[in-house]
mmCIF file of C-alpha atoms and ligand atoms in Angstrom:
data_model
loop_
_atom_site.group_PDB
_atom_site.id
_atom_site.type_symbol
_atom_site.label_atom_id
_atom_site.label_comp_id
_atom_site.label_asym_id
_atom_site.label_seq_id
_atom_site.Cartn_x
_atom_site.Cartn_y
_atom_site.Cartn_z
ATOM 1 C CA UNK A 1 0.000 0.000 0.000
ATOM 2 C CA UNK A 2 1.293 3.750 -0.641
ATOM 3 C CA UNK A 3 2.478 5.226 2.286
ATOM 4 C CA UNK A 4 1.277 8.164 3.537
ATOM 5 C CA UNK A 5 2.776 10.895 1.620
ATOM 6 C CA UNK A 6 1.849 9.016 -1.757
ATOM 7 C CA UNK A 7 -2.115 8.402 -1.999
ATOM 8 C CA UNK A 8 -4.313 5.607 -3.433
ATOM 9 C CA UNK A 9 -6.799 7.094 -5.708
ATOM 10 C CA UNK A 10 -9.780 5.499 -7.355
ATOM 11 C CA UNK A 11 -10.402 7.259 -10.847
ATOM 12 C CA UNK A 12 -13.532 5.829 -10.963
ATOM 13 C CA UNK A 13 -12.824 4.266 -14.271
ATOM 14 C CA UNK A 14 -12.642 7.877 -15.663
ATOM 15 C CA UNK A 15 -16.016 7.311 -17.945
ATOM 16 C CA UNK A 16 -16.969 9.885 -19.856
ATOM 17 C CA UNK A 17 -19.475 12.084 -18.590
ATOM 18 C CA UNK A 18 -18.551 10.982 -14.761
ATOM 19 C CA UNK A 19 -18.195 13.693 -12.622
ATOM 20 C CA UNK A 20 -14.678 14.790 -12.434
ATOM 21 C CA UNK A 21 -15.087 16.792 -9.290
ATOM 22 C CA UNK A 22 -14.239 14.964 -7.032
ATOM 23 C CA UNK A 23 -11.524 13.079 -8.732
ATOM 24 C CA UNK A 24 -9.794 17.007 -9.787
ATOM 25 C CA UNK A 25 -9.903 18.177 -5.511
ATOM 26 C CA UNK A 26 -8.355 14.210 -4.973
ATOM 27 C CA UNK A 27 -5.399 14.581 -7.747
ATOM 28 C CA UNK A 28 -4.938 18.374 -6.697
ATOM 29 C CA UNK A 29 -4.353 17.394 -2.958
ATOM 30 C CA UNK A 30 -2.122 14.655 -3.662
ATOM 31 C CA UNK A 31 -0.361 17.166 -6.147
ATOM 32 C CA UNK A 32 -0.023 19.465 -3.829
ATOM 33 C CA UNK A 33 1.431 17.349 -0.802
ATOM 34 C CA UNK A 34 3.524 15.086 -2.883
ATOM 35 C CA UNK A 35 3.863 15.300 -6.763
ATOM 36 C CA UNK A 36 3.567 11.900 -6.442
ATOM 37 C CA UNK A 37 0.199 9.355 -6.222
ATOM 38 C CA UNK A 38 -0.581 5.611 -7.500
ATOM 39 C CA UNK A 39 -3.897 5.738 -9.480
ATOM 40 C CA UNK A 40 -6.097 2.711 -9.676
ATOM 41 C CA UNK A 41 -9.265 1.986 -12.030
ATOM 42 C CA UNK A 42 -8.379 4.320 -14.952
ATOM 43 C CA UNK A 43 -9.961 2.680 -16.949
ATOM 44 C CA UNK A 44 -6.675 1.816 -19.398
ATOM 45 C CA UNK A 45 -7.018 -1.541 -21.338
ATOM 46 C CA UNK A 46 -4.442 -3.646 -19.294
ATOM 47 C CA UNK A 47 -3.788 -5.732 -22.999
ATOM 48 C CA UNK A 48 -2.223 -2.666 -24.522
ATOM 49 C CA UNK A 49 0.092 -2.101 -21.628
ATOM 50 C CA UNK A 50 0.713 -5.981 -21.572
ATOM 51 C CA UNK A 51 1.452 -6.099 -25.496
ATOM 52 C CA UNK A 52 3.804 -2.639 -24.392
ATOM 53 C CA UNK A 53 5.897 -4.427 -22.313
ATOM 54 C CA UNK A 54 5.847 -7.210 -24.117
ATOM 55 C CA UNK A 55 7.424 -5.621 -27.224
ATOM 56 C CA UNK A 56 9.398 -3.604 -24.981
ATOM 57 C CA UNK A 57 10.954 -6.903 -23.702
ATOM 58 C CA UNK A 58 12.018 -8.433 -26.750
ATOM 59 C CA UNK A 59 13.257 -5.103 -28.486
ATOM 60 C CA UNK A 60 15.104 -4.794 -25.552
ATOM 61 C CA UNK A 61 16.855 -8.356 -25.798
ATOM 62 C CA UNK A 62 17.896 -7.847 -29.118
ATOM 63 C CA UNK A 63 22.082 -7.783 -30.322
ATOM 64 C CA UNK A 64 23.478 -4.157 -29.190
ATOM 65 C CA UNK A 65 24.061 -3.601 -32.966
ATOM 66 C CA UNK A 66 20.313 -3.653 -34.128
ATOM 67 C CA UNK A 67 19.498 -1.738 -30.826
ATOM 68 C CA UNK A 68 22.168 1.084 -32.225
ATOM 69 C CA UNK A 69 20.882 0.918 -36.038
ATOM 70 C CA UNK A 70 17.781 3.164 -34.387
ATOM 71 C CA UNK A 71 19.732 5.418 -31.666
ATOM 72 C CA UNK A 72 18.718 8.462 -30.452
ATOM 73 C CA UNK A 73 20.160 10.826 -32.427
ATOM 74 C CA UNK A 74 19.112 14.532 -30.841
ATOM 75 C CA UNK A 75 17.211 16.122 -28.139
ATOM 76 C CA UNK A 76 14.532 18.058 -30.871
ATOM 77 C CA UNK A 77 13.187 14.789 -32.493
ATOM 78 C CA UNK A 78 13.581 13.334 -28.836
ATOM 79 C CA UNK A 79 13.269 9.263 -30.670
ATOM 80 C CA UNK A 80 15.112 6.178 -30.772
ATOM 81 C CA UNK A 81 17.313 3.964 -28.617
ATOM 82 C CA UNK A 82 19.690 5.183 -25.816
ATOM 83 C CA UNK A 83 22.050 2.858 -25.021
ATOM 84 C CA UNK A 84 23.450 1.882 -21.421
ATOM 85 C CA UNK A 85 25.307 5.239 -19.838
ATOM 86 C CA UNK A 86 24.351 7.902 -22.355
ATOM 87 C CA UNK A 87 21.686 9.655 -20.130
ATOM 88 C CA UNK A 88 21.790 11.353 -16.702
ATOM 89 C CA UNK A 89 19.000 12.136 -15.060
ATOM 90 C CA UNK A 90 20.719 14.069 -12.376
ATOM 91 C CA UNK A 91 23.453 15.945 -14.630
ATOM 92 C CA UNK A 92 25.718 15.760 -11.594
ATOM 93 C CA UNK A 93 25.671 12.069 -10.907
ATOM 94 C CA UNK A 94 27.230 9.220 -13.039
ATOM 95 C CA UNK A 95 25.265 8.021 -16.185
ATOM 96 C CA UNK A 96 21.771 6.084 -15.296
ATOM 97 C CA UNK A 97 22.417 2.454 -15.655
ATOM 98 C CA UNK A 98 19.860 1.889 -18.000
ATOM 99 C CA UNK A 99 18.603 1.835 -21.410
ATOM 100 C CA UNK A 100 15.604 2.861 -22.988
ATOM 101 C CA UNK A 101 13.394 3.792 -26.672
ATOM 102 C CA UNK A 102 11.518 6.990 -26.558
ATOM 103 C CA UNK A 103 9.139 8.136 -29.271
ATOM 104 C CA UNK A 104 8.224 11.576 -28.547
ATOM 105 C CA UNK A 105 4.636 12.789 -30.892
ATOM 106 C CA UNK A 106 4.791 8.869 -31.896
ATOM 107 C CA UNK A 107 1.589 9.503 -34.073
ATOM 108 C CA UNK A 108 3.309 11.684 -35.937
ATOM 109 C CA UNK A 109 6.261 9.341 -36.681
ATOM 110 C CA UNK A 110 4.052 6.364 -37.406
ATOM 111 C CA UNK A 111 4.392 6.196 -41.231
ATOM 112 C CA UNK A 112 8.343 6.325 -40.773
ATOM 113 C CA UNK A 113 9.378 3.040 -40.842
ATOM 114 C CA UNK A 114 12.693 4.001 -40.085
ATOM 115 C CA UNK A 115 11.914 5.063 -36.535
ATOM 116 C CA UNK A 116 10.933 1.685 -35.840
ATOM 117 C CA UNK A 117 12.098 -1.745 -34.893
ATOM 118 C CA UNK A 118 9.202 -3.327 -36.848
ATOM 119 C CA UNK A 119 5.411 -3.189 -37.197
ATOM 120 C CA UNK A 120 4.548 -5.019 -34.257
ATOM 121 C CA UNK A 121 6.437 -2.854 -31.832
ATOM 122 C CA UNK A 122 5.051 0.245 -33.235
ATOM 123 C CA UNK A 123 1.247 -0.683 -33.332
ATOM 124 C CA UNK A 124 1.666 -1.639 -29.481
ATOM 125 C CA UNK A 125 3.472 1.298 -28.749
ATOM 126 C CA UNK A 126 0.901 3.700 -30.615
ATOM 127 C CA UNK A 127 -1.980 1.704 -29.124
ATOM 128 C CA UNK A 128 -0.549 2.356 -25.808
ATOM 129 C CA UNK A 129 0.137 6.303 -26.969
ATOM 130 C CA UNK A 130 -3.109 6.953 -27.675
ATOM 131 C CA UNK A 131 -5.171 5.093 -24.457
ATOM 132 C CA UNK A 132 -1.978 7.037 -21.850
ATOM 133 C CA UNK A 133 -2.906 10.508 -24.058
ATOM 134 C CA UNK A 134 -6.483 10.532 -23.418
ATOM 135 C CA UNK A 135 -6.061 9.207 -20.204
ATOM 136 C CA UNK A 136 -3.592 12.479 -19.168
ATOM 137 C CA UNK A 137 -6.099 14.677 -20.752
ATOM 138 C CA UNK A 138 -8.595 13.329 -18.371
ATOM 139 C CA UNK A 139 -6.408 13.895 -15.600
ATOM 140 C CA UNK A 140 -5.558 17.477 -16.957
ATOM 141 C CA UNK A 141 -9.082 17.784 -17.892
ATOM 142 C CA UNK A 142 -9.826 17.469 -13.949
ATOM 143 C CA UNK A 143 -7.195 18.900 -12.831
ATOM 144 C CA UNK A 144 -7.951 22.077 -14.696
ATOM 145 C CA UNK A 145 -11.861 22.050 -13.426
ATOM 146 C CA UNK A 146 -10.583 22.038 -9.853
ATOM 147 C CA UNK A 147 -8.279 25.177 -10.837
ATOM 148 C CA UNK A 148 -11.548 27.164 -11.923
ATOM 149 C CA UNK A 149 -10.087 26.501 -15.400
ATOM 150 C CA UNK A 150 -12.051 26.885 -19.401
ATOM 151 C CA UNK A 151 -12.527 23.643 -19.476
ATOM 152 C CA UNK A 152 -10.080 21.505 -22.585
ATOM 153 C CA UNK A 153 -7.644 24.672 -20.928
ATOM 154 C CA UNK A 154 -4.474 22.283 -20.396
ATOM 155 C CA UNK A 155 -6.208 19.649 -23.811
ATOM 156 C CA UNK A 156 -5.672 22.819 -25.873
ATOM 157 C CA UNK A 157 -1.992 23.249 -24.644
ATOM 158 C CA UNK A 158 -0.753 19.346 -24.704
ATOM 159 C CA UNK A 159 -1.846 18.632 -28.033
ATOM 160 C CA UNK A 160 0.581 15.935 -28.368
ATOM 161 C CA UNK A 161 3.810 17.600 -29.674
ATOM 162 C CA UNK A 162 5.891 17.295 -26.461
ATOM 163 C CA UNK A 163 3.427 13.823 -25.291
ATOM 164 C CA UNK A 164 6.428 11.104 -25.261
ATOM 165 C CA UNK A 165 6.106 7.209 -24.654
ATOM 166 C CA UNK A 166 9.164 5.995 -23.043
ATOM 167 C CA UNK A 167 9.642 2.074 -22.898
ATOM 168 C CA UNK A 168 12.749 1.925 -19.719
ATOM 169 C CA UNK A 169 14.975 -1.157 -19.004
ATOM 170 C CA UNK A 170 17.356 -1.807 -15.879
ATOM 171 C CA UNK A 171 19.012 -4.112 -17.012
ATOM 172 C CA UNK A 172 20.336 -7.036 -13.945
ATOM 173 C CA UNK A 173 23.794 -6.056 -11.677
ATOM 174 C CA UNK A 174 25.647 -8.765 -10.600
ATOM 175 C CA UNK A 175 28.230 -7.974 -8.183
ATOM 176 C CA UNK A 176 30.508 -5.240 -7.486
ATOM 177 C CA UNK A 177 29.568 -1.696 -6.883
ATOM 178 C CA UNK A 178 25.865 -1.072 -7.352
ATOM 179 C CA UNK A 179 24.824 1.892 -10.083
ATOM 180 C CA UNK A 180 21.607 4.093 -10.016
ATOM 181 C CA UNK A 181 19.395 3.024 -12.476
ATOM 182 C CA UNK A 182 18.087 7.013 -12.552
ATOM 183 C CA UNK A 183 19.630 9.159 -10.997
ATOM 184 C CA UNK A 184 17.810 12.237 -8.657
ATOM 185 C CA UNK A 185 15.818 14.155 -11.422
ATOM 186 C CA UNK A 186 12.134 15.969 -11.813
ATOM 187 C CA UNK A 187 10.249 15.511 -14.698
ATOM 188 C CA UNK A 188 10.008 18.097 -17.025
ATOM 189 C CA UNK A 189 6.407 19.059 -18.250
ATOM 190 C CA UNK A 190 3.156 18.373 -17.159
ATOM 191 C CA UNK A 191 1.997 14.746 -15.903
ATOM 192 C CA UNK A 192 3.972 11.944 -15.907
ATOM 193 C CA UNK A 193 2.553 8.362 -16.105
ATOM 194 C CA UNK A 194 4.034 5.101 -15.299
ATOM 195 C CA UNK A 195 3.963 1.640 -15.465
ATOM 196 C CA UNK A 196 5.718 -0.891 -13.689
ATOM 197 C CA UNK A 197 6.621 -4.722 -14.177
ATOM 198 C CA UNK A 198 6.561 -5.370 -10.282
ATOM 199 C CA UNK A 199 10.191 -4.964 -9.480
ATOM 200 C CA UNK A 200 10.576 -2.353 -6.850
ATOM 201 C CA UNK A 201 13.466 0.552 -6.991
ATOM 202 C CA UNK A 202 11.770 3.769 -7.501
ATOM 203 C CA UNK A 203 11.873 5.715 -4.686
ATOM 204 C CA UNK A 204 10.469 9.685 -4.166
ATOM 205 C CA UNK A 205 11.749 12.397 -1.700
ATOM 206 C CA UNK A 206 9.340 13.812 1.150
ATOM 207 C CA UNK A 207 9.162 16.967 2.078
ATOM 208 C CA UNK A 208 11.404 16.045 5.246
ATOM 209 C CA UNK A 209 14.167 14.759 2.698
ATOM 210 C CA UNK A 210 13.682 11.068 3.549
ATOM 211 C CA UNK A 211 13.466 8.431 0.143
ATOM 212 C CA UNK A 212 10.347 6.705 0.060
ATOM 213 C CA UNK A 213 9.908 4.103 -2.248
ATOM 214 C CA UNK A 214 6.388 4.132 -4.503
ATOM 215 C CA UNK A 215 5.075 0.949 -4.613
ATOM 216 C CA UNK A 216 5.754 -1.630 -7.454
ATOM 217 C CA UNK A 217 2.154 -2.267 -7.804
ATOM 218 C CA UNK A 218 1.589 -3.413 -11.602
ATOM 219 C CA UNK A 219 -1.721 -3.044 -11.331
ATOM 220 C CA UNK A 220 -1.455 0.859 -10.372
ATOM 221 C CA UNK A 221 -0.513 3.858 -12.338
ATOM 222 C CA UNK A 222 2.155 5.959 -10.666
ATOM 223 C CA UNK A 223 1.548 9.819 -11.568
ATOM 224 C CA UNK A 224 3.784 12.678 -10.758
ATOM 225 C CA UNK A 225 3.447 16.146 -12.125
ATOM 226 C CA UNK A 226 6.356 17.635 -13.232
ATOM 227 C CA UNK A 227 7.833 21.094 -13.814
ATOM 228 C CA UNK A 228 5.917 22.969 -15.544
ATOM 229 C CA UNK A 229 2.681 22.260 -13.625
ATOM 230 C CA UNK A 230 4.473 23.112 -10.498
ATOM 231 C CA UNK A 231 5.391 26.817 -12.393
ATOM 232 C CA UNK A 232 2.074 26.798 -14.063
ATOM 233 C CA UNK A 233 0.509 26.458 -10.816
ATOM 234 C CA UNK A 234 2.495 28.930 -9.160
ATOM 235 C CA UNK A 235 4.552 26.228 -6.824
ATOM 236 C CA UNK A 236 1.043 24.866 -5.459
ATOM 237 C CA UNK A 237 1.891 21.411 -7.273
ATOM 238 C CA UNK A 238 4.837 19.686 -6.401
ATOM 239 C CA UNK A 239 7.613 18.502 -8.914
ATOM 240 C CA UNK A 240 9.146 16.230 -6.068
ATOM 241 C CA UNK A 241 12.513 14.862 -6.892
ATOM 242 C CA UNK A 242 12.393 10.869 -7.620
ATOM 243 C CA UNK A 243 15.302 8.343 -8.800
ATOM 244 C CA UNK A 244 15.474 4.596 -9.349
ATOM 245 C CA UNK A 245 17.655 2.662 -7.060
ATOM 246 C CA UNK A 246 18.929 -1.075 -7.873
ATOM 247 C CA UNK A 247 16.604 -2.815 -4.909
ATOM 248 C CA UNK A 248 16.358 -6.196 -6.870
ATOM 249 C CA UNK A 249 19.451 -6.017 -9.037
ATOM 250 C CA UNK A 250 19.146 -9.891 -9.796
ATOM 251 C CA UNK A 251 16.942 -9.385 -12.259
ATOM 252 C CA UNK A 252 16.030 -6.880 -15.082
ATOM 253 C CA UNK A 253 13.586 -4.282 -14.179
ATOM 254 C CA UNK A 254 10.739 -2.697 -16.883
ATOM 255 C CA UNK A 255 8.962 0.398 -16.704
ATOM 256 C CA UNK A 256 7.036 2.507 -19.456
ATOM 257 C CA UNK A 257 6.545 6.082 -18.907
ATOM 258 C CA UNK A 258 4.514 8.876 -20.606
ATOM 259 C CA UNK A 259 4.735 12.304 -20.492
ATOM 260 C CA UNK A 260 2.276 14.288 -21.138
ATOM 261 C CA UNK A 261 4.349 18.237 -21.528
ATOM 262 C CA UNK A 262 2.923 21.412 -23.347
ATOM 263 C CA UNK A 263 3.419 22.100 -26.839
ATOM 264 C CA UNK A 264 6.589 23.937 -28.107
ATOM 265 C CA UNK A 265 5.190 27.494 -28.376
ATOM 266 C CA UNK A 266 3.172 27.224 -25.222
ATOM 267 C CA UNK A 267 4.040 30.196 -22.501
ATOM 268 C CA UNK A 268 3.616 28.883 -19.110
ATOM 269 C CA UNK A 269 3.325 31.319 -16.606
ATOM 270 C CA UNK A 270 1.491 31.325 -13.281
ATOM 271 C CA UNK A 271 -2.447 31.269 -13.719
ATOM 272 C CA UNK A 272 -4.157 34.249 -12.153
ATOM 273 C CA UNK A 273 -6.304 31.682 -9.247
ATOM 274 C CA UNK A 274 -2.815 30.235 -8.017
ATOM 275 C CA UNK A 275 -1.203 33.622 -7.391
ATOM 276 C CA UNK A 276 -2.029 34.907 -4.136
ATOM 277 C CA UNK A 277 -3.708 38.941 -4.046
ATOM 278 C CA UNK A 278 -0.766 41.701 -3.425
ATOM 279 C CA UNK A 279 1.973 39.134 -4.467
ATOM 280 C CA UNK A 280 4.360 38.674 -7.671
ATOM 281 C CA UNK A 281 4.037 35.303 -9.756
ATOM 282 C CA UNK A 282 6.819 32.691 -7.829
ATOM 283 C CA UNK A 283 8.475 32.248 -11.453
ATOM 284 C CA UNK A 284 9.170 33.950 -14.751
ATOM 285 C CA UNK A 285 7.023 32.806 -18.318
ATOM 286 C CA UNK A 286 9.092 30.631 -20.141
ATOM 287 C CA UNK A 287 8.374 28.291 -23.039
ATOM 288 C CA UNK A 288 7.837 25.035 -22.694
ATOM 289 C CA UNK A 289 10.350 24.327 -25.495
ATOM 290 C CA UNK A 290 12.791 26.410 -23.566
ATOM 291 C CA UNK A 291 12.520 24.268 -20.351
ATOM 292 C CA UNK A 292 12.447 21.319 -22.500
ATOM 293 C CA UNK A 293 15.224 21.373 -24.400
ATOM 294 C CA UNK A 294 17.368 22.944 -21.469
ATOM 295 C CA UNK A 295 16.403 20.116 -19.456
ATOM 296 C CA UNK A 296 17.021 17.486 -22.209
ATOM 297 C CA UNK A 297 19.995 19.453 -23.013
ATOM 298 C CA UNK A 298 21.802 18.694 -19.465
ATOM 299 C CA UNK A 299 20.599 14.890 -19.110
ATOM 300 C CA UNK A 300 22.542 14.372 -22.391
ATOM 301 C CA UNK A 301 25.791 16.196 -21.744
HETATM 302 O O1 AKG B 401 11.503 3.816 -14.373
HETATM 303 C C1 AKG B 401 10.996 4.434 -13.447
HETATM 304 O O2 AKG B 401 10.415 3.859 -12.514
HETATM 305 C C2 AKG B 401 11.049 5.936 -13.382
HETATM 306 C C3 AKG B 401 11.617 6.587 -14.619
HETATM 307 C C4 AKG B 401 11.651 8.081 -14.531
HETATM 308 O O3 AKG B 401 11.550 8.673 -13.492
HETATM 309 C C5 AKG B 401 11.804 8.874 -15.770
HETATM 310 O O4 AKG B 401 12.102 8.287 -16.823
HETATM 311 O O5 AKG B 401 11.621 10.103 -15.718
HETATM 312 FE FE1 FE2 B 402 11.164 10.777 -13.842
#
């Protein structure tokens, strides 16, 4: 079970039409205490997310050299393979001991066959794209009713330009000195959602600076907003500070991610309800492509 500081909450299956009341006070409460929450009953088809990590698996297994033939080759397409020490999370740490494909817009790159290890891959991976993007919109979509928001305000920004799928691999440690998998990092954008196989190792800070690990529940959704709510929101939301240890390092360790960030040209500045009377906005406007890229820009040295 979460522990205190990262709730349980029941989304109700998130049909349409369902009042989303309720669920936008729960997710800005847990947003606002920790960044971090597990949500159950989304309503996600659990087949796409199996068929994800299935492909994910055996992409991942493949020879090094047909891994490379589709590496990541720069921060503005933000697609392809990373291999095993190219990223840093925390820009001050040593290299995250992992690998991973991300597909950043992935509808838009469907027709490239090029960006893709093969047909079956991509169809789960764009099946999975589309169920985690209207899923985050709901979220937002709630989210932004409990800020006294137009509603479709955040659907209008995150309109899939910056929405990345991110299939993650730890791979095992045998021996030896132990490496991070991820080192200390926030997410960048919006809402981050997450999937894991069951193996435990990601851990988020409290308030009081302790590590507390988020449960490995496979069954859950783990979602964290990320920097740019936090601005957008004036520092109400949390962007809480999270890293993957090596708990089980016997065996591999699979997670899929999705982040759901602004588009490019979006200004994100503190909205008017978060800003208290008589007082200046916590942050400056910036870009979302600004914080992006600077962000990206410092995980890839
Ligand atoms: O794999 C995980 O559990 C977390 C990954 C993560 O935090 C990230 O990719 O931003
Ligand atoms: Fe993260």
């Amino acid at each position: 079970m979460p522990g205190p500081s990262i709730p349980l909450i029941d989304c109700g299956g998130m049909r349409p039409g369902a009042d989303r009341g309720a669920l936008g006070q729960a997710l800005c409460a847990a947003a606002q205490d920790s960044g971090f929450m597990c949500l159950r009953n989304t309503g996600l088809d659990a087949a796409l997310l199996q068929n994800a990590f299935t492909s994910s698996k055996r992409f991942f297994a493949l020879a090094d050299a047909d891994k490379e033939t589709l590496r990541y080759r720069d921060i503005q397409r933000n697609h392809g393979y990373v291999a095993l020490g190219q990223e840093a999370l925390d820009p001050l740490a040593s290299a995250d001991r992992k690998e991973s494909f991300t597909m950043r817009d992935a509808l838009r790159s469907a027709s490239d066959v090029t960006a893709w290890p093969g047909s079956a891959f991509r169809n789960d991976a764009l099946a999975l794209f589309a169920a985690a993007r209207a899923l985050a919109e709901g979220l937002l979509d709630a989210i932004g009713l409990a800020l006294g928001l137009q509603p479709g305000y955040f659907a209008q920004r995150h309109r899939g330009e910056n929405q990345t799928l991110r299939f993650l691999h730890y791979p095992p440690q045998h021996g030896g000195d132990l490496a991070a998998g991820a080192g200390a990092h926030t997410d960048y954008g919006s809402l981050t959602l997450l999937w894991q196989d069951g193996n435990p190792g990601l851990e988020v800070r409290a308030a009081d600076g302790a590590w507390v690990p988020v449960p490995a529940d496979a069954d859950a959704v783990v979602v964290n907003t990320g920097d740019l709510l936090e601005r957008w929101s004036n520092g109400r939301f949390r962007s809480t500070l999270h890293r993957v240890r090596p708990l089980q390092p016997w065996r591999s360790r699979y997670s899929i991610a999705f982040f759901s960030d602004p588009d490019d040209a979006v200004l994100v500045s503190s909205l008017a309800g978060c800003v208290p009377v008589g007082q200046p906005p916590a942050y400056a406007p910036i870009t979302a492509r600004d914080h992006i890229l600077h962000k990206l820009a410092a995980s890839y040295g």
